[in-house]
Amino acid sequence: MSAISKMPEIEGFEFVDYADERHLDDVMRLVSNDLSEPYSVFTYRYFLHRWPNLCVLAVPTTPVTKYGEEVTDDQPRKCEPVGCIVCKIDIEGGEGESPDLDIHSLSAWKEQNKDMIYSGYIGMLAVQEEHRRFGLGTALIHRAIYRMKELGCESIKLETEASNAKAMSLYENRFGFIREELLKKYYLNWGDAYRLRLWFDTS
């Protein structure tokens, strides 16, 4: 799949893996500001503790203000993440994923369950509004797709608001996702969603 053969780099930013709870507040801040659905801390921990390698954060290499301007004073500043993607892996066609399935047990589980089909799931994608012009969302999706494919997923799915034309265009036109299902009144605000899926060629 040529779209993920090379990871795009963005000048002025680096992409780091979720490390531990030091990054939890950053992920919660980004997602709560950007997405319409509220999540509890338990939802974040469910994803992050079980699949830390499927959470990637975009971090400026130089501290910036909230308006995207470079900090020029001499005071040391922390470079806070300005974007993130949070994913997991499911077992396809069952009652959801195994209660024990996580990044640490995946290889052993696959070895013992060779007939199972695995699919990736993009649960959260958020980029601060003032940083969206840099292509960070695209770069984060590239990295997530590559990692889930490398872990043996045959497809990747997600849900996005039916009214979010920019997100729909990004997933469909840039990455090749297809519309699998219209989910009526899917969100708490009764907004509709599309379930999108990207299939990998496993032949």
mmCIF file with all atom_site columns, N, CA and C in Angstrom, residues 87-130:
data_model
loop_
_atom_site.group_PDB
_atom_site.id
_atom_site.type_symbol
_atom_site.label_atom_id
_atom_site.label_alt_id
_atom_site.label_comp_id
_atom_site.label_asym_id
_atom_site.label_entity_id
_atom_site.label_seq_id
_atom_site.pdbx_PDB_ins_code
_atom_site.Cartn_x
_atom_site.Cartn_y
_atom_site.Cartn_z
_atom_site.occupancy
_atom_site.B_iso_or_equiv
_atom_site.pdbx_formal_charge
_atom_site.auth_seq_id
_atom_site.auth_comp_id
_atom_site.auth_asym_id
_atom_site.auth_atom_id
_atom_site.pdbx_PDB_model_num
ATOM 1   N N  . CYS A 1 87  ? -5.466  4.399   19.220 1.00 0.00 ? 87  CYS A N  1
ATOM 2   C CA . CYS A 1 87  ? -6.029  3.250   18.502 1.00 0.00 ? 87  CYS A CA 1
ATOM 3   C C  . CYS A 1 87  ? -5.979  1.999   19.368 1.00 0.00 ? 87  CYS A C  1
ATOM 4   N N  . LYS A 1 88  ? -6.584  0.932   18.863 1.00 0.00 ? 88  LYS A N  1
ATOM 5   C CA . LYS A 1 88  ? -6.516  -0.380  19.498 1.00 0.00 ? 88  LYS A CA 1
ATOM 6   C C  . LYS A 1 88  ? -6.705  -1.435  18.411 1.00 0.00 ? 88  LYS A C  1
ATOM 7   N N  . ILE A 1 89  ? -6.653  -2.708  18.808 1.00 0.00 ? 89  ILE A N  1
ATOM 8   C CA . ILE A 1 89  ? -6.880  -3.822  17.900 1.00 0.00 ? 89  ILE A CA 1
ATOM 9   C C  . ILE A 1 89  ? -7.997  -4.692  18.442 1.00 0.00 ? 89  ILE A C  1
ATOM 10  N N  . ASP A 1 90  ? -8.922  -5.067  17.572 1.00 0.00 ? 90  ASP A N  1
ATOM 11  C CA . ASP A 1 90  ? -10.058 -5.913  17.929 1.00 0.00 ? 90  ASP A CA 1
ATOM 12  C C  . ASP A 1 90  ? -9.972  -7.246  17.195 1.00 0.00 ? 90  ASP A C  1
ATOM 13  N N  . ILE A 1 91  ? -10.686 -8.220  17.745 1.00 0.00 ? 91  ILE A N  1
ATOM 14  C CA . ILE A 1 91  ? -10.913 -9.467  17.035 1.00 0.00 ? 91  ILE A CA 1
ATOM 15  C C  . ILE A 1 91  ? -12.195 -9.307  16.241 1.00 0.00 ? 91  ILE A C  1
ATOM 16  N N  . GLU A 1 92  ? -12.120 -9.576  14.961 1.00 0.00 ? 92  GLU A N  1
ATOM 17  C CA . GLU A 1 92  ? -13.260 -9.355  14.074 1.00 0.00 ? 92  GLU A CA 1
ATOM 18  C C  . GLU A 1 92  ? -14.246 -10.510 14.152 1.00 0.00 ? 92  GLU A C  1
ATOM 19  N N  . GLY A 1 93  ? -15.545 -10.161 14.136 1.00 0.00 ? 93  GLY A N  1
ATOM 20  C CA . GLY A 1 93  ? -16.582 -11.165 13.994 1.00 0.00 ? 93  GLY A CA 1
ATOM 21  C C  . GLY A 1 93  ? -16.951 -11.897 15.255 1.00 0.00 ? 93  GLY A C  1
ATOM 22  N N  . GLY A 1 94  ? -16.506 -11.442 16.410 1.00 0.00 ? 94  GLY A N  1
ATOM 23  C CA . GLY A 1 94  ? -16.882 -12.078 17.661 1.00 0.00 ? 94  GLY A CA 1
ATOM 24  C C  . GLY A 1 94  ? -17.650 -11.114 18.547 1.00 0.00 ? 94  GLY A C  1
ATOM 25  N N  . GLU A 1 95  ? -17.530 -11.309 19.822 1.00 0.00 ? 95  GLU A N  1
ATOM 26  C CA . GLU A 1 95  ? -18.208 -10.441 20.784 1.00 0.00 ? 95  GLU A CA 1
ATOM 27  C C  . GLU A 1 95  ? -17.303 -9.295  21.204 1.00 0.00 ? 95  GLU A C  1
ATOM 28  N N  . GLY A 1 96  ? -16.454 -8.840  20.301 1.00 0.00 ? 96  GLY A N  1
ATOM 29  C CA . GLY A 1 96  ? -15.477 -7.815  20.660 1.00 0.00 ? 96  GLY A CA 1
ATOM 30  C C  . GLY A 1 96  ? -14.150 -8.484  20.952 1.00 0.00 ? 96  GLY A C  1
ATOM 31  N N  . GLU A 1 97  ? -13.206 -7.708  21.453 1.00 0.00 ? 97  GLU A N  1
ATOM 32  C CA . GLU A 1 97  ? -11.892 -8.272  21.676 1.00 0.00 ? 97  GLU A CA 1
ATOM 33  C C  . GLU A 1 97  ? -11.844 -9.087  22.954 1.00 0.00 ? 97  GLU A C  1
ATOM 34  N N  . SER A 1 98  ? -10.885 -10.007 23.024 1.00 0.00 ? 98  SER A N  1
ATOM 35  C CA . SER A 1 98  ? -10.691 -10.799 24.225 1.00 0.00 ? 98  SER A CA 1
ATOM 36  C C  . SER A 1 98  ? -10.387 -9.881  25.395 1.00 0.00 ? 98  SER A C  1
ATOM 37  N N  . PRO A 1 99  ? -10.945 -10.190 26.592 1.00 0.00 ? 99  PRO A N  1
ATOM 38  C CA . PRO A 1 99  ? -10.651 -9.350  27.760 1.00 0.00 ? 99  PRO A CA 1
ATOM 39  C C  . PRO A 1 99  ? -9.168  -9.263  28.075 1.00 0.00 ? 99  PRO A C  1
ATOM 40  N N  . ASP A 1 100 ? -8.391  -10.254 27.634 1.00 0.00 ? 100 ASP A N  1
ATOM 41  C CA . ASP A 1 100 ? -6.969  -10.276 27.951 1.00 0.00 ? 100 ASP A CA 1
ATOM 42  C C  . ASP A 1 100 ? -6.088  -9.776  26.823 1.00 0.00 ? 100 ASP A C  1
ATOM 43  N N  . LEU A 1 101 ? -6.696  -9.367  25.701 1.00 0.00 ? 101 LEU A N  1
ATOM 44  C CA . LEU A 1 101 ? -5.898  -8.984  24.538 1.00 0.00 ? 101 LEU A CA 1
ATOM 45  C C  . LEU A 1 101 ? -5.342  -7.579  24.701 1.00 0.00 ? 101 LEU A C  1
ATOM 46  N N  . ASP A 1 102 ? -4.022  -7.472  24.608 1.00 0.00 ? 102 ASP A N  1
ATOM 47  C CA . ASP A 1 102 ? -3.358  -6.174  24.606 1.00 0.00 ? 102 ASP A CA 1
ATOM 48  C C  . ASP A 1 102 ? -2.041  -6.345  23.867 1.00 0.00 ? 102 ASP A C  1
ATOM 49  N N  . ILE A 1 103 ? -1.259  -5.283  23.805 1.00 0.00 ? 103 ILE A N  1
ATOM 50  C CA . ILE A 1 103 ? -0.031  -5.335  23.015 1.00 0.00 ? 103 ILE A CA 1
ATOM 51  C C  . ILE A 1 103 ? 0.933   -6.389  23.540 1.00 0.00 ? 103 ILE A C  1
ATOM 52  N N  . HIS A 1 104 ? 0.877   -6.686  24.847 1.00 0.00 ? 104 HIS A N  1
ATOM 53  C CA . HIS A 1 104 ? 1.810   -7.638  25.438 1.00 0.00 ? 104 HIS A CA 1
ATOM 54  C C  . HIS A 1 104 ? 1.425   -9.080  25.150 1.00 0.00 ? 104 HIS A C  1
ATOM 55  N N  . SER A 1 105 ? 0.127   -9.334  24.991 1.00 0.00 ? 105 SER A N  1
ATOM 56  C CA . SER A 1 105 ? -0.330  -10.708 24.782 1.00 0.00 ? 105 SER A CA 1
ATOM 57  C C  . SER A 1 105 ? -0.711  -10.995 23.337 1.00 0.00 ? 105 SER A C  1
ATOM 58  N N  . LEU A 1 106 ? -0.619  -10.001 22.458 1.00 0.00 ? 106 LEU A N  1
ATOM 59  C CA . LEU A 1 106 ? -1.112  -10.162 21.084 1.00 0.00 ? 106 LEU A CA 1
ATOM 60  C C  . LEU A 1 106 ? -0.400  -11.290 20.342 1.00 0.00 ? 106 LEU A C  1
ATOM 61  N N  . SER A 1 107 ? 0.923   -11.324 20.388 1.00 0.00 ? 107 SER A N  1
ATOM 62  C CA . SER A 1 107 ? 1.671   -12.326 19.630 1.00 0.00 ? 107 SER A CA 1
ATOM 63  C C  . SER A 1 107 ? 1.313   -13.738 20.065 1.00 0.00 ? 107 SER A C  1
ATOM 64  N N  . ALA A 1 108 ? 1.254   -13.964 21.376 1.00 0.00 ? 108 ALA A N  1
ATOM 65  C CA . ALA A 1 108 ? 0.923   -15.297 21.880 1.00 0.00 ? 108 ALA A CA 1
ATOM 66  C C  . ALA A 1 108 ? -0.511  -15.671 21.533 1.00 0.00 ? 108 ALA A C  1
ATOM 67  N N  . TRP A 1 109 ? -1.411  -14.699 21.628 1.00 0.00 ? 109 TRP A N  1
ATOM 68  C CA . TRP A 1 109 ? -2.811  -14.947 21.296 1.00 0.00 ? 109 TRP A CA 1
ATOM 69  C C  . TRP A 1 109 ? -2.945  -15.333 19.825 1.00 0.00 ? 109 TRP A C  1
ATOM 70  N N  . LYS A 1 110 ? -2.256  -14.626 18.947 1.00 0.00 ? 110 LYS A N  1
ATOM 71  C CA . LYS A 1 110 ? -2.320  -14.923 17.512 1.00 0.00 ? 110 LYS A CA 1
ATOM 72  C C  . LYS A 1 110 ? -1.738  -16.294 17.200 1.00 0.00 ? 110 LYS A C  1
ATOM 73  N N  . GLU A 1 111 ? -0.690  -16.670 17.905 1.00 0.00 ? 111 GLU A N  1
ATOM 74  C CA . GLU A 1 111 ? -0.072  -17.973 17.687 1.00 0.00 ? 111 GLU A CA 1
ATOM 75  C C  . GLU A 1 111 ? -1.028  -19.105 18.056 1.00 0.00 ? 111 GLU A C  1
ATOM 76  N N  . GLN A 1 112 ? -1.828  -18.892 19.092 1.00 0.00 ? 112 GLN A N  1
ATOM 77  C CA . GLN A 1 112 ? -2.760  -19.916 19.552 1.00 0.00 ? 112 GLN A CA 1
ATOM 78  C C  . GLN A 1 112 ? -4.114  -19.845 18.846 1.00 0.00 ? 112 GLN A C  1
ATOM 79  N N  . ASN A 1 113 ? -4.371  -18.772 18.131 1.00 0.00 ? 113 ASN A N  1
ATOM 80  C CA . ASN A 1 113 ? -5.667  -18.569 17.472 1.00 0.00 ? 113 ASN A CA 1
ATOM 81  C C  . ASN A 1 113 ? -5.423  -18.116 16.034 1.00 0.00 ? 113 ASN A C  1
ATOM 82  N N  . LYS A 1 114 ? -4.892  -19.021 15.230 1.00 0.00 ? 114 LYS A N  1
ATOM 83  C CA . LYS A 1 114 ? -4.439  -18.660 13.892 1.00 0.00 ? 114 LYS A CA 1
ATOM 84  C C  . LYS A 1 114 ? -5.580  -18.301 12.945 1.00 0.00 ? 114 LYS A C  1
ATOM 85  N N  . ASP A 1 115 ? -6.798  -18.730 13.246 1.00 0.00 ? 115 ASP A N  1
ATOM 86  C CA . ASP A 1 115 ? -7.926  -18.470 12.347 1.00 0.00 ? 115 ASP A CA 1
ATOM 87  C C  . ASP A 1 115 ? -8.635  -17.152 12.648 1.00 0.00 ? 115 ASP A C  1
ATOM 88  N N  . MET A 1 116 ? -8.221  -16.470 13.692 1.00 0.00 ? 116 MET A N  1
ATOM 89  C CA . MET A 1 116 ? -8.857  -15.213 14.054 1.00 0.00 ? 116 MET A CA 1
ATOM 90  C C  . MET A 1 116 ? -8.484  -14.117 13.054 1.00 0.00 ? 116 MET A C  1
ATOM 91  N N  . ILE A 1 117 ? -9.414  -13.191 12.846 1.00 0.00 ? 117 ILE A N  1
ATOM 92  C CA . ILE A 1 117 ? -9.181  -12.035 11.982 1.00 0.00 ? 117 ILE A CA 1
ATOM 93  C C  . ILE A 1 117 ? -9.106  -10.796 12.869 1.00 0.00 ? 117 ILE A C  1
ATOM 94  N N  . TYR A 1 118 ? -8.076  -9.999  12.670 1.00 0.00 ? 118 TYR A N  1
ATOM 95  C CA . TYR A 1 118 ? -7.845  -8.830  13.524 1.00 0.00 ? 118 TYR A CA 1
ATOM 96  C C  . TYR A 1 118 ? -8.057  -7.543  12.726 1.00 0.00 ? 118 TYR A C  1
ATOM 97  N N  . SER A 1 119 ? -8.703  -6.599  13.362 1.00 0.00 ? 119 SER A N  1
ATOM 98  C CA . SER A 1 119 ? -8.918  -5.295  12.733 1.00 0.00 ? 119 SER A CA 1
ATOM 99  C C  . SER A 1 119 ? -8.469  -4.194  13.683 1.00 0.00 ? 119 SER A C  1
ATOM 100 N N  . GLY A 1 120 ? -7.865  -3.176  13.103 1.00 0.00 ? 120 GLY A N  1
ATOM 101 C CA . GLY A 1 120 ? -7.484  -2.013  13.884 1.00 0.00 ? 120 GLY A CA 1
ATOM 102 C C  . GLY A 1 120 ? -8.665  -1.074  14.051 1.00 0.00 ? 120 GLY A C  1
ATOM 103 N N  . TYR A 1 121 ? -8.573  -0.245  15.045 1.00 0.00 ? 121 TYR A N  1
ATOM 104 C CA . TYR A 1 121 ? -9.648  0.719   15.311 1.00 0.00 ? 121 TYR A CA 1
ATOM 105 C C  . TYR A 1 121 ? -9.041  2.049   15.724 1.00 0.00 ? 121 TYR A C  1
ATOM 106 N N  . ILE A 1 122 ? -9.366  3.100   14.984 1.00 0.00 ? 122 ILE A N  1
ATOM 107 C CA . ILE A 1 122 ? -8.950  4.453   15.352 1.00 0.00 ? 122 ILE A CA 1
ATOM 108 C C  . ILE A 1 122 ? -10.037 5.043   16.236 1.00 0.00 ? 122 ILE A C  1
ATOM 109 N N  . GLY A 1 123 ? -9.725  5.187   17.511 1.00 0.00 ? 123 GLY A N  1
ATOM 110 C CA . GLY A 1 123 ? -10.722 5.660   18.462 1.00 0.00 ? 123 GLY A CA 1
ATOM 111 C C  . GLY A 1 123 ? -10.756 7.170   18.612 1.00 0.00 ? 123 GLY A C  1
ATOM 112 N N  . MET A 1 124 ? -9.594  7.810   18.503 1.00 0.00 ? 124 MET A N  1
ATOM 113 C CA . MET A 1 124 ? -9.511  9.251   18.730 1.00 0.00 ? 124 MET A CA 1
ATOM 114 C C  . MET A 1 124 ? -8.426  9.847   17.842 1.00 0.00 ? 124 MET A C  1
ATOM 115 N N  . LEU A 1 125 ? -8.730  10.967  17.245 1.00 0.00 ? 125 LEU A N  1
ATOM 116 C CA . LEU A 1 125 ? -7.752  11.754  16.494 1.00 0.00 ? 125 LEU A CA 1
ATOM 117 C C  . LEU A 1 125 ? -8.035  13.214  16.779 1.00 0.00 ? 125 LEU A C  1
ATOM 118 N N  . ALA A 1 126 ? -7.029  13.921  17.246 1.00 0.00 ? 126 ALA A N  1
ATOM 119 C CA . ALA A 1 126 ? -7.230  15.332  17.586 1.00 0.00 ? 126 ALA A CA 1
ATOM 120 C C  . ALA A 1 126 ? -5.976  16.131  17.282 1.00 0.00 ? 126 ALA A C  1
ATOM 121 N N  . VAL A 1 127 ? -6.166  17.295  16.687 1.00 0.00 ? 127 VAL A N  1
ATOM 122 C CA . VAL A 1 127 ? -5.086  18.248  16.431 1.00 0.00 ? 127 VAL A CA 1
ATOM 123 C C  . VAL A 1 127 ? -5.602  19.628  16.811 1.00 0.00 ? 127 VAL A C  1
ATOM 124 N N  . GLN A 1 128 ? -4.805  20.351  17.578 1.00 0.00 ? 128 GLN A N  1
ATOM 125 C CA . GLN A 1 128 ? -5.203  21.703  17.946 1.00 0.00 ? 128 GLN A CA 1
ATOM 126 C C  . GLN A 1 128 ? -5.489  22.528  16.698 1.00 0.00 ? 128 GLN A C  1
ATOM 127 N N  . GLU A 1 129 ? -6.545  23.323  16.766 1.00 0.00 ? 129 GLU A N  1
ATOM 128 C CA . GLU A 1 129 ? -7.013  24.034  15.582 1.00 0.00 ? 129 GLU A CA 1
ATOM 129 C C  . GLU A 1 129 ? -5.935  24.899  14.951 1.00 0.00 ? 129 GLU A C  1
ATOM 130 N N  . GLU A 1 130 ? -5.122  25.547  15.762 1.00 0.00 ? 130 GLU A N  1
ATOM 131 C CA . GLU A 1 130 ? -4.116  26.462  15.210 1.00 0.00 ? 130 GLU A CA 1
ATOM 132 C C  . GLU A 1 130 ? -2.938  25.725  14.563 1.00 0.00 ? 130 GLU A C  1
#
